[in-house]
Structures are given as structure tokens and as C-alpha cells.
XYZ file of C-alpha atoms in Angstrom:
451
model
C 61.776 103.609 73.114
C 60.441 102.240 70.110
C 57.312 100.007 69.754
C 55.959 96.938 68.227
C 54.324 97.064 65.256
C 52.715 94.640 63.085
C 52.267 94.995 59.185
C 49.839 92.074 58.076
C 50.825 91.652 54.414
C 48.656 89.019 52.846
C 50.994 86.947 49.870
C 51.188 83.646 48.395
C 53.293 81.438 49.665
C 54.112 77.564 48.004
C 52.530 74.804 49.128
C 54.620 71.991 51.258
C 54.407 68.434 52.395
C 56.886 69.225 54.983
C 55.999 70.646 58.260
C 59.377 73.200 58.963
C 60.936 73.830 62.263
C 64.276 75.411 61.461
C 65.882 77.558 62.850
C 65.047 80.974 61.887
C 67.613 82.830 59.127
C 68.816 86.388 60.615
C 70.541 88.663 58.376
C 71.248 92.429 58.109
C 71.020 95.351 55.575
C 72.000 98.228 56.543
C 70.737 101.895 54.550
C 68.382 104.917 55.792
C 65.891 104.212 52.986
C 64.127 100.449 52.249
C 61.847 99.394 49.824
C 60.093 96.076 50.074
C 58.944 94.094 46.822
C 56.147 92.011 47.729
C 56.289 88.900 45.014
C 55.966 91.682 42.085
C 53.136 93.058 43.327
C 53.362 95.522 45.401
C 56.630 97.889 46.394
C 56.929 100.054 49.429
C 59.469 101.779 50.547
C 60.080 102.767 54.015
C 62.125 105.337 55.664
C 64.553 105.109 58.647
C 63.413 108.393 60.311
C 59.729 107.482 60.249
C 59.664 104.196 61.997
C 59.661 104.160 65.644
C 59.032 100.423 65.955
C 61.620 98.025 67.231
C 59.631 95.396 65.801
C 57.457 95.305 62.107
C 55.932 91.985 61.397
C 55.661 90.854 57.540
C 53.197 87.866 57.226
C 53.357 85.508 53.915
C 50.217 84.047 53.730
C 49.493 81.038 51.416
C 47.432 81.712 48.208
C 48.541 80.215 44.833
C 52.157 79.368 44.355
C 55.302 81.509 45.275
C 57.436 84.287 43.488
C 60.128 85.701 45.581
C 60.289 88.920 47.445
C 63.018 91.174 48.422
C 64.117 93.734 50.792
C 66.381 95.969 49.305
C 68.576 99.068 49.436
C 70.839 100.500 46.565
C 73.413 98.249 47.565
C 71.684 94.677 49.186
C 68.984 92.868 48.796
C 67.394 90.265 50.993
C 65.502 88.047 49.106
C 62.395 85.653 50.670
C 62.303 82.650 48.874
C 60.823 79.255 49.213
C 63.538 78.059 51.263
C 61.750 75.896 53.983
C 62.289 78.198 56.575
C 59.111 79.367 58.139
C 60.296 82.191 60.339
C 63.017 84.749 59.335
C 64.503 87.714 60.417
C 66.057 91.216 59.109
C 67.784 93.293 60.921
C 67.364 96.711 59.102
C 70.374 99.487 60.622
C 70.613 102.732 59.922
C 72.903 104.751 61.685
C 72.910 103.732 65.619
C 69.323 102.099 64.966
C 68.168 98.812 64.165
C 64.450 97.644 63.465
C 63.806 93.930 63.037
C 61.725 92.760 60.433
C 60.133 89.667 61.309
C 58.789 87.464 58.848
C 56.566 84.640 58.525
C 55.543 82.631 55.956
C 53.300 79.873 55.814
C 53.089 76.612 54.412
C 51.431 73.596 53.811
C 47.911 75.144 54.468
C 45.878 72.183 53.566
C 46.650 68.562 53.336
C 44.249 66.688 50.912
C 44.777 62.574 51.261
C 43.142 60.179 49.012
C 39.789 60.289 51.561
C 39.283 64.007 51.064
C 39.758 63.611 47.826
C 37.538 61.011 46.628
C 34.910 62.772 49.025
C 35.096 66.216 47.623
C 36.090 66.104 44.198
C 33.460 68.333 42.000
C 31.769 69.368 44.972
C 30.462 72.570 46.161
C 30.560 72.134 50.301
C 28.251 75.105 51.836
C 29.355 75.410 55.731
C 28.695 77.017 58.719
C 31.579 75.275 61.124
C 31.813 75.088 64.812
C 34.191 76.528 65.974
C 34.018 79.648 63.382
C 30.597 80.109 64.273
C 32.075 80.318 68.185
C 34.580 82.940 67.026
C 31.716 85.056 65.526
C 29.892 85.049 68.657
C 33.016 86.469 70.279
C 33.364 89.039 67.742
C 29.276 89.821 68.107
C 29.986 90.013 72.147
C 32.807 92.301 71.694
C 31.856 95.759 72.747
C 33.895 97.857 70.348
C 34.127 95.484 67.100
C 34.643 97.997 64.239
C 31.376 98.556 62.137
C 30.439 95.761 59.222
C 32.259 92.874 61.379
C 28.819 92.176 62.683
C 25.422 91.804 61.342
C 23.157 92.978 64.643
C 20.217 93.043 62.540
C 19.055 89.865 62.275
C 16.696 87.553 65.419
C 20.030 85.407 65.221
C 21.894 88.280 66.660
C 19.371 88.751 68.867
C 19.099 85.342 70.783
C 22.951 85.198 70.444
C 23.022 88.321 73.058
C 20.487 87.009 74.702
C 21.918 83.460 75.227
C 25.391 84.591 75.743
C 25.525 88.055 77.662
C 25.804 86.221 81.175
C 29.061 85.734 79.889
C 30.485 88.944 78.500
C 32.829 89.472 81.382
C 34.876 86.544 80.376
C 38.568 87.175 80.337
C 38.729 86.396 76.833
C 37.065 89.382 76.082
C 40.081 91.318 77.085
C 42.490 89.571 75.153
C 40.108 89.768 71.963
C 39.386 93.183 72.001
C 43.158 93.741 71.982
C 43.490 91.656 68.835
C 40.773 93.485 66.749
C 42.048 97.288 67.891
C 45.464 95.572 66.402
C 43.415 94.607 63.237
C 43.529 91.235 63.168
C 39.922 90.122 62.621
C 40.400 88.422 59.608
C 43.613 86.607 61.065
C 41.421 85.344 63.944
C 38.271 84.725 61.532
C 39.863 82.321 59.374
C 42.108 81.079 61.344
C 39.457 79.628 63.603
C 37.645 77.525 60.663
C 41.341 75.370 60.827
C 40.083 74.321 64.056
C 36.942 71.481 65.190
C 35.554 70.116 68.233
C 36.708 66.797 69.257
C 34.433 65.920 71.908
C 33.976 69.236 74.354
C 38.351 69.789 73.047
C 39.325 72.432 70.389
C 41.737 71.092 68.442
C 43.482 71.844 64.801
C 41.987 69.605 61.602
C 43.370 67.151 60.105
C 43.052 69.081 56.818
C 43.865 72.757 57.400
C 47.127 74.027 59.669
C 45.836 77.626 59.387
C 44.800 80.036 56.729
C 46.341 82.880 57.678
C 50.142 83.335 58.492
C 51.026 83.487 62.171
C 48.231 82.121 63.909
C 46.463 84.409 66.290
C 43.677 81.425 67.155
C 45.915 79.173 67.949
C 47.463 82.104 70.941
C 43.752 82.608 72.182
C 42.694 79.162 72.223
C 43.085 78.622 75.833
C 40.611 81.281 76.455
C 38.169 80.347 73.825
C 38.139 76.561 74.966
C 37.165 78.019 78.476
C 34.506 80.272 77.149
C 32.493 77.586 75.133
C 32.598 75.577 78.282
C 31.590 77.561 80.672
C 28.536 79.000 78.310
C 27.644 75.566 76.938
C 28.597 76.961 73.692
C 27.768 73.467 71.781
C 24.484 73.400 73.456
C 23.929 76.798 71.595
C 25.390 75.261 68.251
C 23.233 72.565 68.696
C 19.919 74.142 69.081
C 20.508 76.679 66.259
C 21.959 73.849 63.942
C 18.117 73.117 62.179
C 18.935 77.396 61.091
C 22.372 77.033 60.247
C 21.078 74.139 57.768
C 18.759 76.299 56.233
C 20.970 78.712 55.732
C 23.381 76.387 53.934
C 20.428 75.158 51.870
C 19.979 78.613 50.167
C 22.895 79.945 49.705
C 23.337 76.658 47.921
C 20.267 77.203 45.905
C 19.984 80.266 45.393
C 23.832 81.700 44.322
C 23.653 78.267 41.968
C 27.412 78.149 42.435
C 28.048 74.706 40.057
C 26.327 76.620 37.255
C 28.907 79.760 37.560
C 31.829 77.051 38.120
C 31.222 75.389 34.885
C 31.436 78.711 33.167
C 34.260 79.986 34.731
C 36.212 77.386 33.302
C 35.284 77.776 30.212
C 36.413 80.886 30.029
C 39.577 80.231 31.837
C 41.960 78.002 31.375
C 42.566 77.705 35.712
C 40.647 74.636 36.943
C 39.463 74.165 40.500
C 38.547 70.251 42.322
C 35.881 71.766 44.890
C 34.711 74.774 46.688
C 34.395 74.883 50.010
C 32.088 78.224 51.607
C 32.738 78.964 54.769
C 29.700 81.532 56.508
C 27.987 82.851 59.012
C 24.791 84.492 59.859
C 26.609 87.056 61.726
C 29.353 87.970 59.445
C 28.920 91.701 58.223
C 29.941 91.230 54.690
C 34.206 91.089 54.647
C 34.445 88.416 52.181
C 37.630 86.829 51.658
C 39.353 83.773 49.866
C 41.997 81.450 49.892
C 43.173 79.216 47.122
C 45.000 75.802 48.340
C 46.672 73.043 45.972
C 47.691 69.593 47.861
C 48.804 66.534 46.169
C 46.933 67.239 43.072
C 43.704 68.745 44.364
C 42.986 72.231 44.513
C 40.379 74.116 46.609
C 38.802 77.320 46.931
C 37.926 78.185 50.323
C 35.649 81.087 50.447
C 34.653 83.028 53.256
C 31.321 84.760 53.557
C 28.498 86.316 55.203
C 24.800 84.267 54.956
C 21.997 84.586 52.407
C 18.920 86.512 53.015
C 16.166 84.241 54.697
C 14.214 84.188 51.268
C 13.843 80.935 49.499
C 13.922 80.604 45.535
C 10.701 80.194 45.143
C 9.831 83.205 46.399
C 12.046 85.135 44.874
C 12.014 87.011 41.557
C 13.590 85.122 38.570
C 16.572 86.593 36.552
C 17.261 89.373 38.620
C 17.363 88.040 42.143
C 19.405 84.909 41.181
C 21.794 87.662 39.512
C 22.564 90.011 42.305
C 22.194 86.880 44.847
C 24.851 85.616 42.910
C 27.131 88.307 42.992
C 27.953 87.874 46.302
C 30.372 84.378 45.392
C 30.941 85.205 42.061
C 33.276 88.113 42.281
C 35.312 86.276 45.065
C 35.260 82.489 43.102
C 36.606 84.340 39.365
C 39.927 85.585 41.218
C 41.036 81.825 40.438
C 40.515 82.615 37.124
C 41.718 86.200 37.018
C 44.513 86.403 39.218
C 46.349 83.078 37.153
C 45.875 84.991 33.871
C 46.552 88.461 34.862
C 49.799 87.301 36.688
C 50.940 86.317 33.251
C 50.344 90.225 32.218
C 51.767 91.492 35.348
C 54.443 93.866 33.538
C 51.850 95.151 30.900
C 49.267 95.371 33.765
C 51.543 98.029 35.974
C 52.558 99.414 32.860
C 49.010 100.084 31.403
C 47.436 100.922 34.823
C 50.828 102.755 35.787
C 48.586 106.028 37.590
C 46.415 104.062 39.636
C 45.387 106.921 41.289
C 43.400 107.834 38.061
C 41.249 104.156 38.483
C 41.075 103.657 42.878
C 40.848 106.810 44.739
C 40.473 104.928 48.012
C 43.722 103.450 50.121
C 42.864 99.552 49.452
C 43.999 97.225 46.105
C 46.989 100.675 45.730
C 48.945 98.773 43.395
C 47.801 98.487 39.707
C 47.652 94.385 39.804
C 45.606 94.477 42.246
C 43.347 97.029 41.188
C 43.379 95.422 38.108
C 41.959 92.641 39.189
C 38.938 94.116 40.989
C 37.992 95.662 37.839
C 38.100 92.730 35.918
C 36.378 90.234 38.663
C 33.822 92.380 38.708
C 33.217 92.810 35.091
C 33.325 89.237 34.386
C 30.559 88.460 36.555
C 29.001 91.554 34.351
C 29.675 89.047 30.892
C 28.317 85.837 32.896
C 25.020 87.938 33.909
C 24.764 89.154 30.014
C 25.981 85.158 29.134
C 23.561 83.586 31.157
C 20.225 85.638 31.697
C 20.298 87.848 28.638
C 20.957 91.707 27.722
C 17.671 92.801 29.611
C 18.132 91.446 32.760
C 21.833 92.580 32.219
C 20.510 95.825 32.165
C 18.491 96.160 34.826
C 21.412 94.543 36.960
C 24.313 96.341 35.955
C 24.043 99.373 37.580
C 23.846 97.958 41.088
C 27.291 96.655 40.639
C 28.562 99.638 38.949
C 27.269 102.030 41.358
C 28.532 99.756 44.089
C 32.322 99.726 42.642
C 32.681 102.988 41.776
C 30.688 105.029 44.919
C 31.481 102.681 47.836
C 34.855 101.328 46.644
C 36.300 103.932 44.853
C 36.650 102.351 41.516
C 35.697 105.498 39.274
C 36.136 104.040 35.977
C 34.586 100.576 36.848
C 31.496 101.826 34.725
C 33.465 102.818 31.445
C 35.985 99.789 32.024
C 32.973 97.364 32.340
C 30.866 98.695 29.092
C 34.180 97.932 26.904
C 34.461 94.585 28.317
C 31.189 93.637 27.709
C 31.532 95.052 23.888
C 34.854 93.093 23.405
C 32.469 89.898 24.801
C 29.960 90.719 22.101
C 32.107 91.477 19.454
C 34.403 87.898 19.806
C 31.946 85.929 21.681
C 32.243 82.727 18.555
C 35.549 83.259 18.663
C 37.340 84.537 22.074
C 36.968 83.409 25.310
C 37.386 86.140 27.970
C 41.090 84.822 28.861
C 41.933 85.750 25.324
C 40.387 89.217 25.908
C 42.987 90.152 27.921
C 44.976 92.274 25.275
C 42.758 94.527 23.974
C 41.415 95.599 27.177
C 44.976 96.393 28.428
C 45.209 98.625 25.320
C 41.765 100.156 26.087
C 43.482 100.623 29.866
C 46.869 102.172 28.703
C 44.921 104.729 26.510
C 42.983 105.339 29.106
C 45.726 106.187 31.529
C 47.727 108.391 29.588
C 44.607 110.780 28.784
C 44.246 113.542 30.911
């Protein structure tokens, strides 16, 4: 008997005024090997005799406008377009077997009207919601959440145990702890900040439908609703609220997020209407991002874990705002990156064609997106030089380099960064980094054909 199995693949999907209910699209391809093409990015290719699932899940999350995928043998292809249809199935034979390949894709993530709009435009919103903050408590009650979900070193953590533990035999536990040992945190993380209290009620914003494909909230929301009832969750939200502002405050402050915007797009010719950064004190440090366009506004929804309780003033100059900053800046420039590098994407694979030679570790495997984590990361290295000077760029960089190249794998983030930083001296009247983009694909291709 084969099993269920779910493969969460995070890709951009458009953006739509409609909300689809069709009927979901079933069709066949039949052939012992399959490779999937996700949007250009990313190819895998599976194998009949190695799947014992019945079931594999695909999920098309939205990010920043659509390019088809494709399933595909030596003799079909499937492709997943932008056709309106949210849910489709494949039904993949190969010999007496068949595996269905169900796939979602999501749409019309955020809905901006004229209110929103006029409310947000050129603002930087700082955030600790509701109803996210209620899903981190779960996670922090959960007995087996995987390491770095939760920060359990903080007096926060502390009188969240202590408030909530008379409730840790709720049956949503259960059901949660099923979830995360099926790797869905993030699904269920961001997925909850679509969601606000009206009154004692959960219910879904008018703004956000979701930010994650397939909705794993939405299927524990009965659950969750009676949790924060039963352990006068809001009563907790409330009395913690004068922190949560605090919190807000600083990472305002201190990251000085408007300052990094306005650079960013003058570097880049991407432009972004608002930022909106979504925390919480007890998130371990899985940052993430989603990028949403509606009727003419875009937004940059990022999500993050909360800033050190240590206010500007008494904090270092230079230095401190620098690595403090770090945190957002390396997730807000992939609005800027990712738009310019997809316009590279055939020289990028090409030039960074053995990406086993730049990311020894199993995340970011193809070379776009490994790409791209160099290059975030070494354009917040030309801001830190840009804005605070070679000296404190100095005694910063090799925090960040170390960080890359140790923790994530990244082994040539250190020689890949030093280049990019000479090609920002060297055109710095005359080139903006966007327009860099050339020569440090030929300083990557050379790089990857040496031995």
C-alpha cells in the first residue's frame, strides 16, 4: 500500500481579482521516469520505482508573477499555467501503478482597495498580530517543535509557559504536533497572520486569503478558536501588548528600515508601496518573505523573529545599527534581486552550472537560487560600505561572511563578496549595482570552470 506524501514546493504564482472554484483539471502522463520544471527554476526528476506514495502534493505559492511549469516525460508534458484553476490533478502511470500529483496553486493573496492604499502607501508597518502571536504560543507549547522554531530564552517564554501550561493537554496539541513532524511550520506560521479576531471569533482578513498555498490554519482553526477561549488567550495578548509595543518600537528604530528602502531603489530598478513586518518574540530566527502586487500596490510582507531588548541609545553606533540591520536587509533586497536576476536566469544556471562547487548544504540546490543568496547577502555588504564607511565595513564583514559560508554552506560567499564590493568601488559614479550584474556573472563562470 502506498502512502501520502506531501512535497511543499514554494513558487510564484499570478496575482487574481477572481476568487476560483472550478472544477479541478485531471489529466494523465504516463512514463517510468518524470522530471518536474518548477517555473525555470528548479528541475527534478523523479523515478517510478522509488515512490511509494499514492499521493505527492505540489503547492504553488504566490510570490511575484507567474512563469509556467511542466511535468514532463520524453514524450508529454503537462504544463501548469495561469489558467484560473486553483486545484489540479496528474495522474502519473507507469506500468500497473499510478501516483497522483496533486497540485495547488494560489491566488489572489492580498486584496489592496483604495482604503489600504491611501493608509499604507510609503509606510513601513512593524507588527506583532493576534492571532500569529496565538500560533507561536502553540508552537512554544508543543513538546517536540524542532530546534530554532522557538526562542525559550527569553522572560517572555517564560511567563508564556507559565500562563499557558494548564492548558497543554488541549486536543489541539495533537493535531499540531502532527502538522510540524509533517513540516509544515511555516505553512501554519504564515498562514495564521491572514487571520484576526473579530470580537472573541477567528476569522480570515479582509486583506490577505492566505500566504501560503493550501491552507493548513484554516484546517486547525476549530481547535485553535477553542484553545484561545478556554485559556483567555486575548487576556494574555492584552496584558503583554505594552511589550509587544516596545518591541515594535525598536525593531523600527533600530534596523532603520526607510533608510535601507530608499537605497534599495536606487540601486534597483524594482519599486515597492510599503512593508509590512510581521514578528514575534518567540520566533527562533526562520525568516521568510512574501511579495504581493494588488491593483497597483505592491507589498513586502516580511516575517521575522524580534529585536534584542536594547534601545538605540544604548547601543554602539555604526556597528550595531549594521549587524541589527542585517537581520531585514537580506530578506527586503530579494525584491530587488530576484526581479533582476530572473532576467539572467539562463546565464545564471549557466555560470553557476556546478552548484555543488558554491552550496555544499541541501537548501537553495539550484544555481538561481543560490545565486541569489550570494548576491542578497553581498548587497547588504555594498549598503554597509555605502552607508557607514570602509572601517566599519570592516569590522562587520566578517560576521556575515563567516555566517554564510560556516552555518549555511556558502563556501565562496567570502571571495564572491570581496569582488562585488571591488566592482562597487570601481563603478560606483557610474554603475548602479543592477548594472553590475554582468561582470560578476563572468567573475562566477570563471570561477566555476576552475578546478
Amino acid at each position: 500500500m502506498k502512502k501520502f506524501l506531501p512535497l511543499i514546493i514554494v513558487i510564484s504564482t499570478s496575482c487574481s481579482s477572481k476568487i476560483y472554484k472550478q472544477k479541478p483539471a485531471i489529466r494523465s502522463l504516463k512514463t517510468e521516469t518524470l522530471s518536474v520544471n518548477y517555473q525555470g527554476l528548479l528541475v527534478q526528476t523523479l523515478e517510478s520505482k522509488n515512490i511509494n506514495e499514492d499521493t505527492i502534493q505540489f503547492d504553488f505559492t504566490y510570490w511575484n508573477g507567474w512563469k509556467d511549469s511542466k511535468f514532463y516525460s520524453e514524450k508529454d508534458t503537462v504544463f501548469i499555467t495561469n489558467n484560473g484553476i486553483e486545484r489540479e490533478f496528474i495522474n502519473w502511470i507507469s506500468g500497473k501503478d499510478t501516483t497522483v500529483l496533486d497540485i495547488y496553486k494560489q491566488f489572489n493573496p492580498g486584496t489592496y482597495d483604495a482604503h489600504y492604499k491611501a493608509k499604507n502607501q510609503g509606510k513601513v508597518n512593524v507588527t506583532i498580530p493576534e492571532v500569529y502571536e496565538l500560533t507561536q504560543i502553540l508552537f512554544a507549547l508543543t513538546d517536540h517543535a524542532k530546534p530554532g522554531l522557538v526562542d525559550r530564552n527569553t522572560e517572555y517564554y517564560k511567563r508564556v509557559q507559565a500562563y499557558f501550561s494548564p492548558f497543554k493537554n488541549h486536543p489541539v496539541f495533537k493535531k499540531l504536533q502532527t502538522e510540524l513532524n509533517n513540516d509544515l511550520y511555516i505553512n501554519l506560521r504564515e498562514n495564521s497572520a491572514a487571520y484576526l479576531f473579530d470580537g472573541q471569533n477567528i476569522v480570515l482578513s479582509h486583506t490577505y486569503s492566505g500566504f501560503r498555498a493550501r491552507d493548513k490554519f484554516k484546517k486547525l482553526l476549530p481547535l485553535i478558536q477553542d484553545f484561545a477561549l478556554k485559556s483567555d488567550f486575548q487576556n494574555f495578548y492584552k496584558q503583554e501588548k505594552p511589550f509587544y509595543e516596545k518591541l515594535e518600537s525598536l525593531e523600527y528604530e533600530n534596523a532603520q528600515i526607510k533608510e535601507a528602502w530608499d537605497w534599495l531603489q536606487i540601486q534597483f530598478p524594482s519599486r515597492v508601496d510599503a512593508y509590512r513586518i510581521i514578528m514575534s518574540p518567540l520566533e527562533g530566527g526562520w525568516h521568510s518573505i512574501r511579495f504581493f502586487e494588488n491593483n497597483n500596490f505592491k507589498e513586502n510582507i516580511i516575517f521575522m523573529s524580534a529585536p534584542p531588548l536594547i534601545s538605540k541609545d544604548q547601543a554602539g553606533p555604526g556597528i550595531n545599527d549594521a549587524l541589527v540591520l542585517r537581520r531585514i536587509f537580506t530578506e527586503m533586497d530579494h525584491n530587488y534581486v530576484n526581479p533582476t536576476s530572473d532576467k539572467y536566469l539562463k546565464d545564471i544556471n549557466e555560470a553557476m552550472s556546478n552548484v555543488g562547487k558554491w552550496n555544499i548544504k541541501n537548501s537553495y540546490r539550484s544555481p538561481s537560487e543560490t545565486f541569489n543568496e550570494y548576491m542578497t547577502w553581498a548587497v547588504f555588504g555594498l549598503y554597509i560600505y555605502d552607508r557607514f564607511g570602509e572601517a566599519t565595513y570592516n569590522k562587520v564583514v566578517s560576521q556575515p561572511v563567516d555566517f554564510m559560508e560556516k552555518n549555511r554552506g556558502f563556501v565562496k560567499f567570502g571571495d564572491f563578496n570581496k569582488y562585488l564590493l571591488e566592482l562597487f568601488k570601481k563603478h560606483k559614479q557610474e554603475k548602479k549595482v543592477v548594472e553590475l550584474y554582468p561582470e560578476i556573472l563572468k567573475w562566477v563562470k570563471n570561477e566555476n570552470s576552475n578546478s
